[in-house]
N, CA and C atoms as an extended XYZ file, in Angstrom:
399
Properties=species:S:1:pos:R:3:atomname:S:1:resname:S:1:resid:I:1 pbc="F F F"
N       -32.916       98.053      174.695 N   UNK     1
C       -32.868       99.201      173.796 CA  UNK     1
C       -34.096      100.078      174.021 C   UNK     1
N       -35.165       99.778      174.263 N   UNK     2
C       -36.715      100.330      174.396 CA  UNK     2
C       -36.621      101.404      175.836 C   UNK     2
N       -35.550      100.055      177.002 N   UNK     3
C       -35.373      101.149      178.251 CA  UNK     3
C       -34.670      102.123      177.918 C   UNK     3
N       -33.952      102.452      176.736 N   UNK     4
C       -32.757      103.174      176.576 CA  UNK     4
C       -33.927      104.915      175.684 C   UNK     4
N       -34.322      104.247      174.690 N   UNK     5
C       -35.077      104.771      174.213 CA  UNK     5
C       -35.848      105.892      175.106 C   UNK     5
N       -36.852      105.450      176.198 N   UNK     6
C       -37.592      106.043      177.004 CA  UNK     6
C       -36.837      106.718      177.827 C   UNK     6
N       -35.502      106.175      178.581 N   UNK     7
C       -35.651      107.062      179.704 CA  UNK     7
C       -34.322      108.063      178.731 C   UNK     7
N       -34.074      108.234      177.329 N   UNK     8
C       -33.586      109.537      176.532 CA  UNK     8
C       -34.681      110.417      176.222 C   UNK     8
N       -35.986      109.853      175.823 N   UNK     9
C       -37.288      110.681      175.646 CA  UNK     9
C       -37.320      111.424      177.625 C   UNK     9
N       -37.159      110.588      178.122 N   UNK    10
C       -37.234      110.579      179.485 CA  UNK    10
C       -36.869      112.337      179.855 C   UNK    10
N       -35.430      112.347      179.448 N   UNK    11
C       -34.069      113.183      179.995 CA  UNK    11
C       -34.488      114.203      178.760 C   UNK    11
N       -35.048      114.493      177.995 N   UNK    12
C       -34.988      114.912      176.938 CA  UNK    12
C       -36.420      115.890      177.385 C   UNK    12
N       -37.439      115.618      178.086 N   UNK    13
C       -38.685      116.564      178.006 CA  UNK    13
C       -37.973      116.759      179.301 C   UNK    13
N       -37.468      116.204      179.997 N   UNK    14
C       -37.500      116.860      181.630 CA  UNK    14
C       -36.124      118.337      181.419 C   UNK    14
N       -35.060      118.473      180.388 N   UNK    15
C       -34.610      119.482      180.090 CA  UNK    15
C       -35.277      120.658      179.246 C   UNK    15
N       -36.289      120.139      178.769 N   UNK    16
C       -37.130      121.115      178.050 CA  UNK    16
C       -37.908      121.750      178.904 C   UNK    16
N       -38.461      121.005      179.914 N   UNK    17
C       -39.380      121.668      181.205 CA  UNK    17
C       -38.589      122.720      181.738 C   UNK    17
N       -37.093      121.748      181.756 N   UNK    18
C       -36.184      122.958      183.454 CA  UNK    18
C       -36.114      124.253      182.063 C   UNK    18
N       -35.915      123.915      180.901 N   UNK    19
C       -35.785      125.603      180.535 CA  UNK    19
C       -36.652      126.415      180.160 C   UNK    19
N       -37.931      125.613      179.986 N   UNK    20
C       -39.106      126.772      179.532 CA  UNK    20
C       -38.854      127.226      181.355 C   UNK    20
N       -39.258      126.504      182.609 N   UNK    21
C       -39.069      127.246      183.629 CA  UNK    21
C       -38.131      128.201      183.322 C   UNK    21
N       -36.890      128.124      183.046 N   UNK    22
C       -35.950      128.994      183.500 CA  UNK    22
C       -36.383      130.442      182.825 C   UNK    22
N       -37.097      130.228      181.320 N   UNK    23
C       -37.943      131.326      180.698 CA  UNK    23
C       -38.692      132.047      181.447 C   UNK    23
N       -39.468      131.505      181.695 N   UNK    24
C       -40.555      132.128      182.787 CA  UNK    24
C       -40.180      132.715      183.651 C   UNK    24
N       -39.278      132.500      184.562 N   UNK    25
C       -38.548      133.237      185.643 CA  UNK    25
C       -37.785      134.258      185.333 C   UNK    25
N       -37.235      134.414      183.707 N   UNK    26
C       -36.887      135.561      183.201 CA  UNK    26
C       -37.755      136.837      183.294 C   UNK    26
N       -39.034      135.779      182.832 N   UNK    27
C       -40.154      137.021      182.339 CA  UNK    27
C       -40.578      137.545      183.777 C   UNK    27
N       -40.253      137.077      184.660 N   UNK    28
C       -41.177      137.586      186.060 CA  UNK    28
C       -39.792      138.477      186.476 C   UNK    28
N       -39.077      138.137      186.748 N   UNK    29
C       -37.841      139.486      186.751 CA  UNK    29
C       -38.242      140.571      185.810 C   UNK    29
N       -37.921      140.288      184.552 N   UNK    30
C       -38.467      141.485      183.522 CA  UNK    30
C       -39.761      142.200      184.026 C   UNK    30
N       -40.854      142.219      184.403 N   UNK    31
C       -41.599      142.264      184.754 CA  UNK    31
C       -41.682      143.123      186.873 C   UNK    31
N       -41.083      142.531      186.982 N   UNK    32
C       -40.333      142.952      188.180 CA  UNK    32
C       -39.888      144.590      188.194 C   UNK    32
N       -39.058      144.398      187.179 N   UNK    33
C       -37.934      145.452      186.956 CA  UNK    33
C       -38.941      146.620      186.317 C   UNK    33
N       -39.679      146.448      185.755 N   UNK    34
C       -40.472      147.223      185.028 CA  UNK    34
C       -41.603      147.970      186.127 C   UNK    34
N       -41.822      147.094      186.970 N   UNK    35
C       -42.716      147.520      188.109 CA  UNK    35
C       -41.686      149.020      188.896 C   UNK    35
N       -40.353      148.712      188.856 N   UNK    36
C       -39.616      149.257      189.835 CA  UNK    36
C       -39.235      151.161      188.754 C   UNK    36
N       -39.943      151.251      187.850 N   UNK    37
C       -39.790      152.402      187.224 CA  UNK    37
C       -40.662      153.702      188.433 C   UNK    37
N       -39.908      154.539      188.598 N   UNK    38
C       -40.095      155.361      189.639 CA  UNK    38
C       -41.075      156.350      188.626 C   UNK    38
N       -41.807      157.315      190.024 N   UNK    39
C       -42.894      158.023      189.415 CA  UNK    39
C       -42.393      159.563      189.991 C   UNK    39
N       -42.618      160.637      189.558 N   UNK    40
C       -42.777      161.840      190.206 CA  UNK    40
C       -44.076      162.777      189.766 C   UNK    40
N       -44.151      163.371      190.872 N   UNK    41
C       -45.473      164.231      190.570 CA  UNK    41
C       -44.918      165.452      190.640 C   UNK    41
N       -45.312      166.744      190.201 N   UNK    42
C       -45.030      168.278      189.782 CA  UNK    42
C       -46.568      169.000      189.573 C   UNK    42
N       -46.102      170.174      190.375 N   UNK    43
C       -47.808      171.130      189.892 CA  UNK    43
C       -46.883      171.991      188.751 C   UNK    43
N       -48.100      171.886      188.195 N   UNK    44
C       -47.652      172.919      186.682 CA  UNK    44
C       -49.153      174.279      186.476 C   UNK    44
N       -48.589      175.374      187.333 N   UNK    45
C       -49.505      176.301      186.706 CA  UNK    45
C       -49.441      177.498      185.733 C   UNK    45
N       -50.202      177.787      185.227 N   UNK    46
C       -50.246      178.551      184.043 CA  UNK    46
C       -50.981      180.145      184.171 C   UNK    46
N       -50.066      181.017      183.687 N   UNK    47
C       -50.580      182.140      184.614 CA  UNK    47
C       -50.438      183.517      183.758 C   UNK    47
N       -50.894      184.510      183.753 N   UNK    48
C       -50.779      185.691      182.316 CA  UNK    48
C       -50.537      186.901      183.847 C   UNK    48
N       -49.596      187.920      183.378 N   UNK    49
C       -48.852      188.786      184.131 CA  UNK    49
C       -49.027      188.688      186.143 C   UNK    49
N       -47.748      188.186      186.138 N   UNK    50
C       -47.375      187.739      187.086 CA  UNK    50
C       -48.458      187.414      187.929 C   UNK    50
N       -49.399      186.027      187.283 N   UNK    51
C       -50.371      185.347      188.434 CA  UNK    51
C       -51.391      186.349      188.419 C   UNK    51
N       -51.732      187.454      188.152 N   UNK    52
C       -52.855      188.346      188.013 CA  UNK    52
C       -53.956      187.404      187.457 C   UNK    52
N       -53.666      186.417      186.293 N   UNK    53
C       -55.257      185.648      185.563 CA  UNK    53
C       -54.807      184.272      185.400 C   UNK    53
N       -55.548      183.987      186.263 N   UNK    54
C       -54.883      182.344      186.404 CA  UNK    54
C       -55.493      181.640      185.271 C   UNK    54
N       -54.692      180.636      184.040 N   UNK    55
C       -55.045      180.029      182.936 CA  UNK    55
C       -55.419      178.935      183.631 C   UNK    55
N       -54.292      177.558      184.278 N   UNK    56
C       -54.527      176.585      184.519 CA  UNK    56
C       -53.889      175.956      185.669 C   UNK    56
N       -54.352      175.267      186.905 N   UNK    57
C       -53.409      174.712      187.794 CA  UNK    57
C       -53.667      172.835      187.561 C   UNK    57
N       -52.856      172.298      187.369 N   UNK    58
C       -52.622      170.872      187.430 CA  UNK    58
C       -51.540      170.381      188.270 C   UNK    58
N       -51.874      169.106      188.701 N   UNK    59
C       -51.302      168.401      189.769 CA  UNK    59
C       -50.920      166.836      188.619 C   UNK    59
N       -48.983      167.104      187.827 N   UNK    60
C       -49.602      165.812      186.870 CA  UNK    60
C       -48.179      164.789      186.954 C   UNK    60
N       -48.521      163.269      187.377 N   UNK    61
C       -47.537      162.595      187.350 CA  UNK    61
C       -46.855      161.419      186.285 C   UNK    61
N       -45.574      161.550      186.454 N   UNK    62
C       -44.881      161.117      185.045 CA  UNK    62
C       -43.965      159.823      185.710 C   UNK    62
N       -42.972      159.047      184.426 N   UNK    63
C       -41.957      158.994      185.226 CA  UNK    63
C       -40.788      160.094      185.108 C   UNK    63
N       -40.118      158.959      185.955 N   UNK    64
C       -38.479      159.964      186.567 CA  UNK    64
C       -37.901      160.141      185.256 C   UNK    64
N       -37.385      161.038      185.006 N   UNK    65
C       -36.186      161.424      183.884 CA  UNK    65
C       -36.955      162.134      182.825 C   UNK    65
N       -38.422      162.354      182.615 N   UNK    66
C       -38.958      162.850      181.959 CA  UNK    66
C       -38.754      164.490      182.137 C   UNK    66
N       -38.103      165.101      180.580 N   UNK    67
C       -38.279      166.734      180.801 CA  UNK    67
C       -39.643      167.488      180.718 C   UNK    67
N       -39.137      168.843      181.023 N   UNK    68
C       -40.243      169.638      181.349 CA  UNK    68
C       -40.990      169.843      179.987 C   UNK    68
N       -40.536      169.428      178.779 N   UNK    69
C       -41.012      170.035      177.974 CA  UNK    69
C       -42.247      168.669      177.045 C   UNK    69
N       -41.715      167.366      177.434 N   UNK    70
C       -42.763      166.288      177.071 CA  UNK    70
C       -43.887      166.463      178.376 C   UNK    70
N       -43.702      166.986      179.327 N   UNK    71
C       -44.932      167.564      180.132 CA  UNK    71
C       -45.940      168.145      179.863 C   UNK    71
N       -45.601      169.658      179.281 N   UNK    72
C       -45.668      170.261      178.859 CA  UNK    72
C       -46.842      169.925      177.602 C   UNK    72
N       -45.826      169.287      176.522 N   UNK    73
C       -46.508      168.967      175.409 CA  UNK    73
C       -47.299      168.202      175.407 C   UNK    73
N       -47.493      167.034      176.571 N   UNK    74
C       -48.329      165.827      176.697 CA  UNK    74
C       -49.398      166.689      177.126 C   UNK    74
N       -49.818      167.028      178.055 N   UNK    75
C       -50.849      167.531      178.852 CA  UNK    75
C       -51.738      169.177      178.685 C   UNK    75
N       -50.330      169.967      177.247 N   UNK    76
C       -51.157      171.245      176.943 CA  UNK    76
C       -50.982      171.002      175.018 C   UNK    76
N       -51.516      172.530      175.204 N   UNK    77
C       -51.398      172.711      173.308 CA  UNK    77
C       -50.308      173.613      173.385 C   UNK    77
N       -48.965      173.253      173.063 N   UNK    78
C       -47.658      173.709      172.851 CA  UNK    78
C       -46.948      173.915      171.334 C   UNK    78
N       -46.483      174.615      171.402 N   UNK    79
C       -45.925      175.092      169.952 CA  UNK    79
C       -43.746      175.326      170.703 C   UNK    79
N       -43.192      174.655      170.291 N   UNK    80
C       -41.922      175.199      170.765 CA  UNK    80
C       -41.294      175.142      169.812 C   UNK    80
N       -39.918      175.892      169.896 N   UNK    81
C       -38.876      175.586      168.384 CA  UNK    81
C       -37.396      175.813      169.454 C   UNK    81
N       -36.249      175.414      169.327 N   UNK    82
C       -35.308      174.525      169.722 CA  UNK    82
C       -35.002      174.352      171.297 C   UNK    82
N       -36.149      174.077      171.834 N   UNK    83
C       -36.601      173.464      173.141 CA  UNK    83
C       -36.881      174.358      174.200 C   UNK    83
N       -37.255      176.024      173.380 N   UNK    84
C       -38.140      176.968      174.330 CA  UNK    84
C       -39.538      177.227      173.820 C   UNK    84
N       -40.272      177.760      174.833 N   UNK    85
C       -41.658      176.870      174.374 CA  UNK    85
C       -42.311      178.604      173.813 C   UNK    85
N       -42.543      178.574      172.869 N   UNK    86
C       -43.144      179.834      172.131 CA  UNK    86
C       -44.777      180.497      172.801 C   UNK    86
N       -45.638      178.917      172.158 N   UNK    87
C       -47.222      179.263      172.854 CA  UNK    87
C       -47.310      178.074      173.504 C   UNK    87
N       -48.696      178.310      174.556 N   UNK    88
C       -49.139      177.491      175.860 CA  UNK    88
C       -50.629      177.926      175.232 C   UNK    88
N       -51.443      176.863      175.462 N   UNK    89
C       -52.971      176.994      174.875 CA  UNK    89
C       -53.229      178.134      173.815 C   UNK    89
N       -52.484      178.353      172.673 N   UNK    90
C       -52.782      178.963      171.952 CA  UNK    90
C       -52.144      180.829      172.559 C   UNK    90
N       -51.973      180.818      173.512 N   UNK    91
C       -51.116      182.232      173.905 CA  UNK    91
C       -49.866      182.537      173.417 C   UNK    91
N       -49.280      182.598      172.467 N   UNK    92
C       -48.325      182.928      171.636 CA  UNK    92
C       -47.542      184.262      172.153 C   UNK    92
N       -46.164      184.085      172.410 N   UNK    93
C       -45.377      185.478      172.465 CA  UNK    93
C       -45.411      186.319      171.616 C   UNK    93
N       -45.068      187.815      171.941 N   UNK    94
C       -45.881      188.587      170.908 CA  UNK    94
C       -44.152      189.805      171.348 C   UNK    94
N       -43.372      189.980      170.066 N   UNK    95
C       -42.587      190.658      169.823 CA  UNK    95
C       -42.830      192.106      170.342 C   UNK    95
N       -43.753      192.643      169.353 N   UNK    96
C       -44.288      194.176      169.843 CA  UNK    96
C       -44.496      194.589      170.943 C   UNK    96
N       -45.232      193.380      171.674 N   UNK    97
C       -45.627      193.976      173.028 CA  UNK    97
C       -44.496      193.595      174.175 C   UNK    97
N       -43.796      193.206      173.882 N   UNK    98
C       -42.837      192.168      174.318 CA  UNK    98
C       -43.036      191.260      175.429 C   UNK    98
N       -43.841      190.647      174.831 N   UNK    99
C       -44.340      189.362      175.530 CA  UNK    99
C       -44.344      188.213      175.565 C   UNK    99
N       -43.994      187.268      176.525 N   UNK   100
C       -42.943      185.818      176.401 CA  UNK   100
C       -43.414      185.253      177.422 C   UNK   100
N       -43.436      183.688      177.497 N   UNK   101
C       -44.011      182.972      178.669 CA  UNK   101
C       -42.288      182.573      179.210 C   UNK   101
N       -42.337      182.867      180.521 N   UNK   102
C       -41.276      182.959      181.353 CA  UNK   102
C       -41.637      181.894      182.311 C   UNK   102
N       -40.765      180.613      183.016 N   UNK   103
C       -41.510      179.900      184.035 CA  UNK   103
C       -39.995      180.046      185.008 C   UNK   103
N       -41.183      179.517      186.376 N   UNK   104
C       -40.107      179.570      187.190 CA  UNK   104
C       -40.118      177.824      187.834 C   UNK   104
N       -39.277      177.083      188.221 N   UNK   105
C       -38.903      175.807      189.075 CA  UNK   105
C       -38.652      176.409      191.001 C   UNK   105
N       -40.048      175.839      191.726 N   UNK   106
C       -39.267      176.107      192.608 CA  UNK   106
C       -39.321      177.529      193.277 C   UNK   106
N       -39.839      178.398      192.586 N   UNK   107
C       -39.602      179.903      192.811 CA  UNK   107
C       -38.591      180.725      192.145 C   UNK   107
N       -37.685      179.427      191.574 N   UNK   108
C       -36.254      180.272      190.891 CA  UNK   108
C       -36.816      180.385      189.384 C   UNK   108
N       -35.742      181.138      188.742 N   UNK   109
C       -35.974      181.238      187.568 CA  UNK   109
C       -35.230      180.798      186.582 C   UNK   109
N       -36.245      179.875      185.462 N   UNK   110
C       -35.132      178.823      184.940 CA  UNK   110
C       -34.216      179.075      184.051 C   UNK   110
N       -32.581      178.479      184.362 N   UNK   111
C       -31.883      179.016      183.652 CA  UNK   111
C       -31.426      178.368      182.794 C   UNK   111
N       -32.561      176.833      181.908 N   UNK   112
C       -32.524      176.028      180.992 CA  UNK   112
C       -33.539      175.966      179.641 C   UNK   112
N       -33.212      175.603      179.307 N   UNK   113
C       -34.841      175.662      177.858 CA  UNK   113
C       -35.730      174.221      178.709 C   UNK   113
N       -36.961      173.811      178.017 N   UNK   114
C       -37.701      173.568      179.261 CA  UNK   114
C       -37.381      171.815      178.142 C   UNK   114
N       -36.525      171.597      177.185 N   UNK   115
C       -36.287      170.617      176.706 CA  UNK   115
C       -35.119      170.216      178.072 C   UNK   115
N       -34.047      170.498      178.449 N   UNK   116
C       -33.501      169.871      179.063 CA  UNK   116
C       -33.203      169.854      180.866 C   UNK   116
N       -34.695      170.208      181.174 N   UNK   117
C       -34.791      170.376      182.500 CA  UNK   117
C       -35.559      168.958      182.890 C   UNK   117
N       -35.072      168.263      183.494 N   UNK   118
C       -35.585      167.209      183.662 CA  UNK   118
C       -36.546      167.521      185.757 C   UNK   118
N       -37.667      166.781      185.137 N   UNK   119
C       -38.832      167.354      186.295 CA  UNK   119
C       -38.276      166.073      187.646 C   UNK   119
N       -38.424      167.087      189.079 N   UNK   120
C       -38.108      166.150      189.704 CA  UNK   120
C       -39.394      165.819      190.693 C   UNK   120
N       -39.802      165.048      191.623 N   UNK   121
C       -41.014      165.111      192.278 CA  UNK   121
C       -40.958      166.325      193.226 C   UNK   121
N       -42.268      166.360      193.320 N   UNK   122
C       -42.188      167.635      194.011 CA  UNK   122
C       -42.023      169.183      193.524 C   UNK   122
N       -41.646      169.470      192.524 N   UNK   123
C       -41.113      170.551      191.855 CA  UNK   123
C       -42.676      171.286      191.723 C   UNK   123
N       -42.597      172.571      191.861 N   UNK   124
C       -43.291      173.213      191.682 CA  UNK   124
C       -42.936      174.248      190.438 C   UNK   124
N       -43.688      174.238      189.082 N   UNK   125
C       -43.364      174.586      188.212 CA  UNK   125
C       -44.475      175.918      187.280 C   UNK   125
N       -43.990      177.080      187.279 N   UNK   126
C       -45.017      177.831      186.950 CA  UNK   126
C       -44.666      179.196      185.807 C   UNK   126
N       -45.436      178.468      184.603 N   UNK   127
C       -45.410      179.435      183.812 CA  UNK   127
C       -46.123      180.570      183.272 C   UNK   127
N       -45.534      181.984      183.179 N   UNK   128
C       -46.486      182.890      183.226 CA  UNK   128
C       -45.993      183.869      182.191 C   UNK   128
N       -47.030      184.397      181.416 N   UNK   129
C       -47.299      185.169      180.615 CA  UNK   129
C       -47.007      186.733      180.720 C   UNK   129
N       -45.563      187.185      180.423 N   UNK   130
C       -45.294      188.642      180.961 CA  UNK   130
C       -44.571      189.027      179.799 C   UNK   130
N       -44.346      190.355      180.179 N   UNK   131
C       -43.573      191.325      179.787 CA  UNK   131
C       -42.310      190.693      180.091 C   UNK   131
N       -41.622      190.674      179.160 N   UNK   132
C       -39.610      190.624      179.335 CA  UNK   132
C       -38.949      192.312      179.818 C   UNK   132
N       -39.540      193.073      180.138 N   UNK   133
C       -39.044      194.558      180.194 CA  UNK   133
C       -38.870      194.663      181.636 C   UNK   133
């Protein structure tokens, strides 16, 4: 009965071992997978009538799927309301004069609010301070 006893204590820690292992090997996958989150980099410059006074040039990397506008907000002083961006460091659009920060992706000109433009590497992204006229 005593041999019976031991080698159930026996069978009994050696299944507890194989599954804390099998834990552990979870966590190193998890861990794994987390490593494998992709990165992109984007220049973001900042600019008042067409590049005439340069505000700011940055070189800034995120991950993948991140929009233009948590960029944006992470890295400047942003004011936006339903995902177009009003002011950039305190430069606020100004009705009267009719003045609006306009950016371009790329050289093109974007034809999204900067909430659902998602940044890709490489993108060259530049917003500038003009006249809408």
């Amino acid at each position: 009965m005593k041999k019976w006893n031991t080698l159930l204590t026996a069978m009994i820690l050696a299944v507890g071992m194989l599954a804390g292992c099998g834990t552990q090997e979870g966590s190193e996958t998890s861990a794994t997978q987390e490593e494998q989150v992709q990165e992109v980099t984007v220049q973001v410059q900042l600019s008042k009538n067409d590049g005439a006074e340069m505000i700011a040039e940055d070189e800034i990397t995120v991950e993948e799927g991140t929009t233009l506008m948590e960029v944006m907000e992470d890295n400047y002083e942003v004011e936006q309301s339903e995902g177009f961006i009003n002011s950039i460091e305190g430069i606020a659009g100004n009705q009267e004069e009719k003045m609006a920060w306009m950016y371009t992706i790329n050289g093109d000109e974007a034809m999204v609010g900067a909430n659902e433009y998602e940044v890709e590497d490489g993108d060259e992204i530049v917003f500038d301070y003009q006249s809408w006229e």
